[in-house]
Amino acid sequence: MSSYGISMSAYGSPIEGYPLGGEIVVDLRSDTISKPTPEMKNFMFNCEVGDDVYLEDPTCKELQEKAAKLAGKEAAIFVPSGTMGNLIAIMAHCDRRDSEIIVGDCSHIMLWEQGGASQIGRVLMRGVRNNKDGTFDLDDMEAKFSTAENIHCASTSLVCVENTHNYCGGTVVPMHWLRELKARCQQHNIPIHMDGARVFNAAIYLGLPLAELLGSVDTVMFCLSKGLGAPVGSILAGPEEFIQKAIRIRKVLGGGMRQVGYLAGAGLYALDNHVDRLRQDHDQTRIIAQAINKMKCPFIEIDLSNVQTNILVVNFRGNITAEMFRQRLLTITDEELTVLGRNNVCYVRVSSLTEHTIRIVLYLNVTVEGIKLATQKIAFVVKEFGCKMNKRMKVN
Ligand SMILES: *Cc1c(COP(=O)(O)O)cnc(C)c1O
């Protein structure tokens, strides 16, 4: 069984309810499903370890130092997940009881972290409406700021920004906007945390060193376990004093890990070997987007200006729902076999984001062959849906 983004289904279907006969499955649901390469596994296996709660794991220390340097911050810690990294950051910034944070209303922190900032961190989250590029209106943001002097309100202790923006389709927030954000926040003495789960994708897109991109924010979390291909782990970076607080909070949340160097080693390997190649994921994402767009199907919409990194959001109009399209990609029809030929058919896994949108994500294990087959399949299905709709319209 090959497991490099494309997998053979000879040992039974990886997709429940879809009996397969050896066809290829191209899995484009998320970059979180990326797996370590043989070279990464070999590197991990040979790492030196120690007890990291005693601060004695040499590989983890090396990773943290390297990550801090890359991010242009004083210090960094390795954390089990991005969700924990964001929560630790919020708790470390909001150490007074009456704190609130300002956060985009489509952000991961607001939507997909179970409200951890409130649930565990007892912090009020105030949403500000996200624009389609992942930014938000800075006047709106500033209007929400309040200080402890106002006895009626929580005091604004942090602003969070996401880059690249997941829900907005992997968009990169512009540097001029980040600088303006910093200027506004500085006037009020409010720090900025970046949820940079995919911030390396942003740096590659902008052609900037990471440290320069992060010059406008105080702290950052980034994931090693997504496009960078490590099996587990994220980094939280910021000022020394902040990281000291973060180490304590990580422990109470259960994130103090022992011989974690084997995992940290994967992160080290990823930072040395898998950053520049993110460019390929971006190029391939665009190729798929353009292939779909070229078909000019009136029921499918892709905003090409928003296809910037490794995430592609496809919108459906009319009677076609995201779920219908997703399910169809998990089926091979007789017609498809006849038209494309046995060696050119495949199953494609994507995620439905909302009722009318699907999400396609590229990452290092998807092969050139996998992309070719998946693009062909998607084009075939787009055409099929388009034709069906046209027929129905003629009848009506
Ligand atoms: C994936 C993701 C996270 C959380 O990372 P996990 O390691 O899955 O907990 C946070 N923010 C964004 C934008 C993400 O895409």
Short mmCIF file of C-alpha atoms and ligand atoms in Angstrom, two decimals:
data_model
loop_
_atom_site.label_atom_id
_atom_site.label_comp_id
_atom_site.label_asym_id
_atom_site.label_seq_id
_atom_site.Cartn_x
_atom_site.Cartn_y
_atom_site.Cartn_z
CA MET A 1 0.00 0.00 0.00
CA SER A 2 1.52 3.28 -1.00
CA SER A 3 0.64 6.12 1.31
CA TYR A 4 1.92 9.15 -0.51
CA GLY A 5 -1.22 11.17 -0.95
CA ILE A 6 -2.32 8.62 -3.44
CA SER A 7 -3.04 5.19 -2.04
CA MET A 8 -4.02 1.96 -3.70
CA SER A 9 -7.25 0.53 -2.46
CA ALA A 10 -6.30 -3.10 -3.10
CA TYR A 11 -6.64 -3.99 0.58
CA GLY A 12 -10.20 -2.75 0.83
CA SER A 13 -11.72 0.63 0.59
CA PRO A 14 -10.34 3.45 2.74
CA ILE A 15 -13.71 5.07 2.09
CA GLU A 16 -16.54 3.35 3.86
CA GLY A 17 -19.34 2.18 1.61
CA TYR A 18 -17.31 2.46 -1.57
CA PRO A 19 -16.16 -0.94 -2.74
CA LEU A 20 -12.99 -0.40 -4.69
CA GLY A 21 -10.98 -2.54 -7.03
CA GLY A 22 -7.42 -1.29 -6.84
CA GLU A 23 -8.13 2.22 -8.09
CA ILE A 24 -6.13 5.13 -6.85
CA VAL A 25 -7.48 7.40 -4.10
CA VAL A 26 -6.20 10.99 -4.16
CA ASP A 27 -6.81 12.52 -0.76
CA LEU A 28 -7.15 16.31 -0.92
CA ARG A 29 -9.18 16.87 2.26
CA SER A 30 -6.49 18.65 4.24
CA ASP A 31 -2.74 19.14 4.60
CA THR A 32 -3.10 17.78 8.15
CA ILE A 33 -3.19 14.27 6.67
CA SER A 34 0.36 14.66 5.34
CA LYS A 35 2.67 11.88 6.51
CA PRO A 36 6.42 11.83 7.29
CA THR A 37 8.61 10.87 4.34
CA PRO A 38 11.06 7.96 4.75
CA GLU A 39 13.90 10.52 5.10
CA MET A 40 12.03 12.34 7.89
CA LYS A 41 11.32 9.07 9.70
CA ASN A 42 14.97 8.11 9.48
CA PHE A 43 16.01 11.49 10.89
CA MET A 44 13.47 11.20 13.76
CA PHE A 45 14.68 7.72 14.62
CA ASN A 46 18.22 8.94 15.13
CA CYS A 47 17.43 11.99 17.30
CA GLU A 48 18.84 12.39 20.79
CA VAL A 49 16.23 12.78 23.50
CA GLY A 50 15.89 13.73 27.17
CA ASP A 51 13.09 14.75 29.55
CA ASP A 52 11.71 17.99 28.11
CA VAL A 53 9.71 18.86 31.26
CA TYR A 54 13.15 19.01 32.93
CA LEU A 55 14.18 21.10 29.87
CA GLU A 56 16.70 18.36 29.04
CA ASP A 57 15.71 17.30 25.53
CA PRO A 58 18.52 18.46 23.22
CA THR A 59 16.57 17.98 19.99
CA CYS A 60 13.56 19.90 21.30
CA LYS A 61 15.85 22.71 22.43
CA GLU A 62 17.47 22.80 19.01
CA LEU A 63 14.08 23.01 17.31
CA GLN A 64 12.91 25.78 19.61
CA GLU A 65 16.06 27.82 19.03
CA LYS A 66 15.84 27.37 15.30
CA ALA A 67 12.14 28.25 15.24
CA ALA A 68 12.66 31.37 17.36
CA LYS A 69 15.44 32.53 15.03
CA LEU A 70 13.39 31.91 11.89
CA ALA A 71 10.43 33.78 13.40
CA GLY A 72 12.66 36.65 14.53
CA LYS A 73 11.43 36.26 18.13
CA GLU A 74 13.40 35.91 21.38
CA ALA A 75 12.18 32.43 22.23
CA ALA A 76 9.87 29.60 21.22
CA ILE A 77 8.31 26.42 22.59
CA PHE A 78 7.18 23.19 20.98
CA VAL A 79 3.51 22.39 21.70
CA PRO A 80 1.42 19.32 20.83
CA SER A 81 -1.06 21.12 18.57
CA GLY A 82 -1.95 24.43 17.00
CA THR A 83 -5.09 24.60 19.08
CA MET A 84 -3.07 24.33 22.28
CA GLY A 85 -0.55 26.87 20.98
CA ASN A 86 -3.28 29.44 20.36
CA LEU A 87 -4.91 28.77 23.74
CA ILE A 88 -1.58 29.11 25.58
CA ALA A 89 -0.92 32.38 23.74
CA ILE A 90 -4.32 33.79 24.66
CA MET A 91 -3.98 32.74 28.30
CA ALA A 92 -0.46 34.18 28.55
CA HIS A 93 -1.52 37.52 27.04
CA CYS A 94 -4.76 37.72 29.04
CA ASP A 95 -3.56 37.18 32.58
CA ARG A 96 -6.04 39.56 34.13
CA ARG A 97 -9.47 38.25 34.93
CA ASP A 98 -11.49 40.86 33.01
CA SER A 99 -9.80 40.30 29.64
CA GLU A 100 -11.28 40.16 26.18
CA ILE A 101 -9.69 39.46 22.80
CA ILE A 102 -10.67 40.80 19.38
CA VAL A 103 -10.70 38.08 16.74
CA GLY A 104 -11.99 37.63 13.18
CA ASP A 105 -15.46 36.09 13.05
CA CYS A 106 -14.33 33.44 10.54
CA SER A 107 -11.11 32.62 12.33
CA HIS A 108 -10.06 29.18 13.53
CA ILE A 109 -9.83 30.52 17.10
CA MET A 110 -13.45 31.70 16.94
CA LEU A 111 -14.99 28.78 15.03
CA TRP A 112 -12.99 25.59 15.47
CA GLU A 113 -11.28 25.56 18.84
CA GLN A 114 -14.38 24.74 20.84
CA GLY A 115 -14.35 28.24 22.30
CA GLY A 116 -11.28 27.21 24.32
CA ALA A 117 -10.32 30.82 24.99
CA SER A 118 -13.62 31.19 26.87
CA GLN A 119 -14.08 27.61 28.03
CA ILE A 120 -10.60 27.18 29.53
CA GLY A 121 -9.03 30.64 29.41
CA ARG A 122 -12.11 32.51 30.75
CA VAL A 123 -11.56 35.21 28.15
CA LEU A 124 -14.34 36.99 26.26
CA MET A 125 -14.04 36.66 22.48
CA ARG A 126 -15.35 39.59 20.45
CA GLY A 127 -15.68 38.93 16.76
CA VAL A 128 -14.92 41.47 14.06
CA ARG A 129 -16.21 40.69 10.58
CA ASN A 130 -13.61 39.07 8.33
CA ASN A 131 -13.20 40.35 4.77
CA LYS A 132 -12.82 37.79 2.02
CA ASP A 133 -9.02 38.09 2.12
CA GLY A 134 -8.80 37.28 5.83
CA THR A 135 -8.30 40.88 6.98
CA PHE A 136 -10.87 42.90 8.93
CA ASP A 137 -11.80 46.55 9.06
CA LEU A 138 -9.40 48.33 11.39
CA ASP A 139 -11.88 51.08 12.27
CA ASP A 140 -14.34 48.36 13.30
CA MET A 141 -11.63 46.78 15.40
CA GLU A 142 -10.60 50.03 17.05
CA ALA A 143 -14.21 50.88 17.84
CA LYS A 144 -14.39 47.69 19.89
CA PHE A 145 -11.35 48.47 22.07
CA SER A 146 -12.09 49.22 25.69
CA THR A 147 -9.95 49.73 28.78
CA ALA A 148 -10.29 48.82 32.43
CA GLU A 149 -11.24 52.44 33.15
CA ASN A 150 -14.65 51.71 31.66
CA ILE A 151 -16.30 49.86 34.53
CA HIS A 152 -18.98 48.37 32.26
CA CYS A 153 -16.71 46.60 29.83
CA ALA A 154 -14.07 43.88 29.68
CA SER A 155 -10.61 45.23 28.90
CA THR A 156 -9.15 44.50 25.50
CA SER A 157 -5.95 42.55 26.06
CA LEU A 158 -5.13 41.05 22.66
CA VAL A 159 -5.93 41.14 18.94
CA CYS A 160 -5.64 37.87 16.97
CA VAL A 161 -5.04 37.66 13.24
CA GLU A 162 -4.92 34.54 11.07
CA ASN A 163 -2.37 34.11 8.23
CA THR A 164 -2.88 32.37 5.88
CA HIS A 165 -6.60 32.51 6.49
CA ASN A 166 -8.04 29.00 6.43
CA TYR A 167 -11.75 29.71 6.03
CA CYS A 168 -11.13 32.45 3.46
CA GLY A 169 -9.31 29.88 1.30
CA GLY A 170 -5.66 30.14 2.31
CA THR A 171 -5.46 33.86 1.63
CA VAL A 172 -2.42 35.89 2.65
CA VAL A 173 -3.12 39.09 4.57
CA PRO A 174 -1.29 42.04 2.95
CA MET A 175 1.82 43.43 4.64
CA HIS A 176 0.56 47.02 4.53
CA TRP A 177 -2.54 45.93 6.43
CA LEU A 178 -0.40 44.17 9.07
CA ARG A 179 1.69 47.33 9.52
CA GLU A 180 -1.40 49.47 9.90
CA LEU A 181 -2.82 46.92 12.37
CA LYS A 182 0.37 47.18 14.43
CA ALA A 183 0.30 50.98 14.40
CA ARG A 184 -3.32 51.04 15.62
CA CYS A 185 -2.73 48.44 18.35
CA GLN A 186 0.45 50.14 19.55
CA GLN A 187 -1.44 53.35 20.17
CA HIS A 188 -3.57 51.43 22.65
CA ASN A 189 -0.78 49.22 23.98
CA ILE A 190 -2.57 46.08 22.81
CA PRO A 191 -0.41 43.13 21.68
CA ILE A 192 -1.06 41.07 18.53
CA HIS A 193 -1.01 37.27 18.24
CA MET A 194 -0.88 35.64 14.84
CA ASP A 195 -2.53 32.26 14.31
CA GLY A 196 0.02 31.37 11.67
CA ALA A 197 -0.87 27.69 11.34
CA ARG A 198 0.23 28.07 7.68
CA VAL A 199 2.37 31.18 7.98
CA PHE A 200 5.22 29.61 5.96
CA ASN A 201 2.78 29.43 3.03
CA ALA A 202 2.23 33.16 3.47
CA ALA A 203 5.98 33.86 3.58
CA ILE A 204 6.55 31.82 0.40
CA TYR A 205 3.68 33.59 -1.35
CA LEU A 206 5.04 37.02 -0.43
CA GLY A 207 8.65 36.02 -1.08
CA LEU A 208 9.62 37.36 2.35
CA PRO A 209 11.73 35.90 5.14
CA LEU A 210 9.43 34.72 7.93
CA ALA A 211 10.96 37.11 10.46
CA GLU A 212 10.11 40.08 8.27
CA LEU A 213 6.52 38.92 7.83
CA LEU A 214 6.22 38.54 11.60
CA GLY A 215 7.74 41.95 12.38
CA SER A 216 4.27 43.39 12.99
CA VAL A 217 3.11 40.82 15.53
CA ASP A 218 4.20 40.11 19.09
CA THR A 219 3.61 36.37 19.16
CA VAL A 220 2.94 33.63 16.61
CA MET A 221 1.82 30.01 16.50
CA PHE A 222 2.68 27.92 13.46
CA CYS A 223 2.02 24.26 12.66
CA LEU A 224 4.72 21.75 11.74
CA SER A 225 2.08 19.08 11.16
CA LYS A 226 0.35 20.54 8.10
CA GLY A 227 2.05 21.33 4.80
CA LEU A 228 5.46 20.96 6.42
CA GLY A 229 4.79 17.25 6.83
CA ALA A 230 5.73 16.54 10.47
CA PRO A 231 3.43 14.02 12.16
CA VAL A 232 2.72 16.13 15.26
CA GLY A 233 3.41 19.53 16.73
CA SER A 234 3.34 23.29 16.52
CA ILE A 235 5.55 26.16 17.62
CA LEU A 236 4.66 29.15 19.77
CA ALA A 237 7.15 32.02 19.55
CA GLY A 238 7.44 35.44 21.17
CA PRO A 239 9.32 37.51 23.76
CA GLU A 240 11.34 35.61 26.41
CA GLU A 241 9.04 36.67 29.26
CA PHE A 242 5.96 35.53 27.31
CA ILE A 243 7.54 32.13 26.59
CA GLN A 244 8.35 31.66 30.29
CA LYS A 245 4.65 32.16 31.07
CA ALA A 246 3.75 29.88 28.16
CA ILE A 247 5.90 27.02 29.51
CA ARG A 248 3.95 27.14 32.78
CA ILE A 249 0.55 27.25 31.01
CA ARG A 250 1.54 24.42 28.66
CA LYS A 251 2.15 22.24 31.73
CA VAL A 252 -1.26 22.83 33.31
CA LEU A 253 -2.96 22.08 29.98
CA GLY A 254 -1.18 18.73 29.88
CA GLY A 255 1.21 19.73 27.13
CA GLY A 256 4.45 19.12 29.01
CA MET A 257 6.02 16.21 27.13
CA ARG A 258 8.94 13.98 28.07
CA GLN A 259 11.24 12.41 25.44
CA VAL A 260 9.65 14.57 22.78
CA GLY A 261 12.83 14.94 20.74
CA TYR A 262 11.69 12.26 18.30
CA LEU A 263 8.76 14.51 17.36
CA ALA A 264 10.74 17.73 17.59
CA GLY A 265 13.23 16.09 15.23
CA ALA A 266 10.51 15.78 12.62
CA GLY A 267 9.94 19.52 13.00
CA LEU A 268 13.64 20.26 12.61
CA TYR A 269 13.76 18.13 9.48
CA ALA A 270 10.66 19.87 8.12
CA LEU A 271 12.10 23.36 8.69
CA ASP A 272 15.32 22.36 6.90
CA ASN A 273 13.77 20.47 4.01
CA HIS A 274 10.08 21.19 3.47
CA VAL A 275 9.69 24.97 3.50
CA ASP A 276 10.79 25.91 -0.02
CA ARG A 277 8.79 23.10 -1.58
CA LEU A 278 5.51 24.68 -0.35
CA ARG A 279 5.78 26.67 -3.58
CA GLN A 280 4.97 23.47 -5.49
CA ASP A 281 1.75 23.03 -3.50
CA HIS A 282 0.76 26.58 -4.42
CA ASP A 283 1.49 26.00 -8.11
CA GLN A 284 -0.47 22.76 -8.14
CA THR A 285 -3.44 24.30 -6.36
CA ARG A 286 -3.54 26.97 -9.03
CA ILE A 287 -3.35 24.42 -11.82
CA ILE A 288 -6.43 22.65 -10.46
CA ALA A 289 -8.25 25.97 -9.99
CA GLN A 290 -7.49 27.04 -13.55
CA ALA A 291 -8.55 23.66 -14.95
CA ILE A 292 -11.94 24.03 -13.28
CA ASN A 293 -12.30 27.68 -14.24
CA LYS A 294 -11.45 26.98 -17.87
CA MET A 295 -14.60 24.86 -18.11
CA LYS A 296 -16.71 27.98 -17.53
CA CYS A 297 -19.44 26.02 -15.81
CA PRO A 298 -22.05 28.57 -14.71
CA PHE A 299 -22.78 26.60 -11.54
CA ILE A 300 -19.27 26.60 -10.22
CA GLU A 301 -17.39 29.62 -9.06
CA ILE A 302 -13.77 30.05 -8.10
CA ASP A 303 -12.35 33.42 -7.15
CA LEU A 304 -8.92 33.05 -8.75
CA SER A 305 -7.60 36.16 -7.00
CA ASN A 306 -8.15 34.31 -3.72
CA VAL A 307 -6.28 31.18 -4.82
CA GLN A 308 -2.92 32.18 -3.36
CA THR A 309 -1.50 29.24 -1.46
CA ASN A 310 -2.34 25.54 -1.02
CA ILE A 311 -6.10 25.84 -0.37
CA LEU A 312 -8.77 25.99 -3.06
CA VAL A 313 -12.36 26.82 -2.20
CA VAL A 314 -14.93 25.94 -4.87
CA ASN A 315 -18.40 27.50 -4.65
CA PHE A 316 -21.53 25.90 -6.08
CA ARG A 317 -24.63 27.75 -7.19
CA GLY A 318 -28.10 26.54 -8.00
CA ASN A 319 -29.18 23.02 -7.11
CA ILE A 320 -25.74 21.52 -6.75
CA THR A 321 -24.67 21.15 -3.15
CA ALA A 322 -21.15 20.63 -1.91
CA GLU A 323 -22.15 17.25 -0.52
CA MET A 324 -23.46 16.04 -3.92
CA PHE A 325 -20.17 16.99 -5.56
CA ARG A 326 -18.08 15.48 -2.77
CA GLN A 327 -19.98 12.19 -2.95
CA ARG A 328 -19.70 12.07 -6.73
CA LEU A 329 -15.90 12.35 -6.49
CA LEU A 330 -16.00 9.18 -4.36
CA THR A 331 -17.71 7.22 -7.13
CA ILE A 332 -16.52 5.86 -10.47
CA THR A 333 -19.27 5.50 -13.06
CA ASP A 334 -19.36 3.17 -16.06
CA GLU A 335 -19.40 6.19 -18.35
CA GLU A 336 -16.29 7.52 -16.68
CA LEU A 337 -14.53 4.17 -17.14
CA THR A 338 -15.44 4.19 -20.83
CA VAL A 339 -14.45 7.79 -21.50
CA LEU A 340 -11.28 8.01 -19.40
CA GLY A 341 -10.11 4.39 -19.48
CA ARG A 342 -9.33 2.06 -16.60
CA ASN A 343 -5.86 3.50 -15.98
CA ASN A 344 -7.11 7.06 -15.76
CA VAL A 345 -9.88 6.80 -13.20
CA CYS A 346 -9.50 7.56 -9.51
CA TYR A 347 -11.38 8.48 -6.39
CA VAL A 348 -10.85 11.99 -4.99
CA ARG A 349 -11.49 12.92 -1.39
CA VAL A 350 -12.28 16.58 -0.63
CA SER A 351 -14.00 18.29 2.33
CA SER A 352 -17.29 20.13 2.22
CA LEU A 353 -16.79 23.42 4.01
CA THR A 354 -20.39 24.65 3.89
CA GLU A 355 -23.53 23.56 2.05
CA HIS A 356 -22.25 25.31 -1.08
CA THR A 357 -18.48 25.10 -0.83
CA ILE A 358 -15.86 22.39 -0.97
CA ARG A 359 -12.23 22.69 0.03
CA ILE A 360 -9.27 21.14 -1.75
CA VAL A 361 -5.86 21.23 -0.08
CA LEU A 362 -2.45 20.29 -1.52
CA TYR A 363 0.52 18.97 0.47
CA LEU A 364 3.84 17.21 0.03
CA ASN A 365 2.64 13.62 -0.31
CA VAL A 366 0.37 14.26 -3.29
CA THR A 367 2.32 13.06 -6.34
CA VAL A 368 2.39 14.59 -9.81
CA GLU A 369 0.49 11.51 -11.01
CA GLY A 370 -2.11 11.99 -8.24
CA ILE A 371 -2.65 15.60 -9.25
CA LYS A 372 -3.02 14.69 -12.91
CA LEU A 373 -5.64 12.04 -12.15
CA ALA A 374 -7.50 14.20 -9.64
CA THR A 375 -7.63 17.18 -12.01
CA GLN A 376 -8.97 14.98 -14.78
CA LYS A 377 -11.57 13.48 -12.45
CA ILE A 378 -12.73 16.86 -11.14
CA ALA A 379 -12.99 18.22 -14.70
CA PHE A 380 -15.02 15.17 -15.72
CA VAL A 381 -17.43 15.61 -12.82
CA VAL A 382 -17.73 19.38 -13.36
CA LYS A 383 -18.71 18.71 -16.96
CA GLU A 384 -21.17 16.05 -15.93
CA PHE A 385 -22.88 18.31 -13.39
CA GLY A 386 -22.86 21.17 -15.86
CA CYS A 387 -24.47 19.06 -18.58
CA LYS A 388 -27.15 17.76 -16.26
CA MET A 389 -28.09 21.26 -15.24
CA ASN A 390 -28.21 22.44 -18.85
CA LYS A 391 -30.52 19.59 -19.82
CA ARG A 392 -32.81 20.33 -16.92
CA MET A 393 -32.94 23.99 -17.91
CA LYS A 394 -33.88 23.09 -21.49
CA VAL A 395 -36.71 20.86 -20.26
CA ASN A 396 -38.05 23.60 -18.03
C1 LIG B 1 -5.14 23.66 11.84
C2 LIG B 1 -5.28 25.02 12.36
C3 LIG B 1 -5.13 25.28 13.73
C4 LIG B 1 -5.01 24.20 14.77
O1 LIG B 1 -4.03 23.29 14.64
P1 LIG B 1 -4.19 21.81 15.24
O2 LIG B 1 -2.79 21.34 15.28
O3 LIG B 1 -5.07 21.07 14.30
O4 LIG B 1 -4.79 21.94 16.60
C5 LIG B 1 -5.21 26.60 14.13
N1 LIG B 1 -5.42 27.59 13.25
C6 LIG B 1 -5.57 27.36 11.94
C7 LIG B 1 -5.78 28.52 11.02
C8 LIG B 1 -5.52 26.07 11.44
O5 LIG B 1 -5.69 25.85 10.14
#
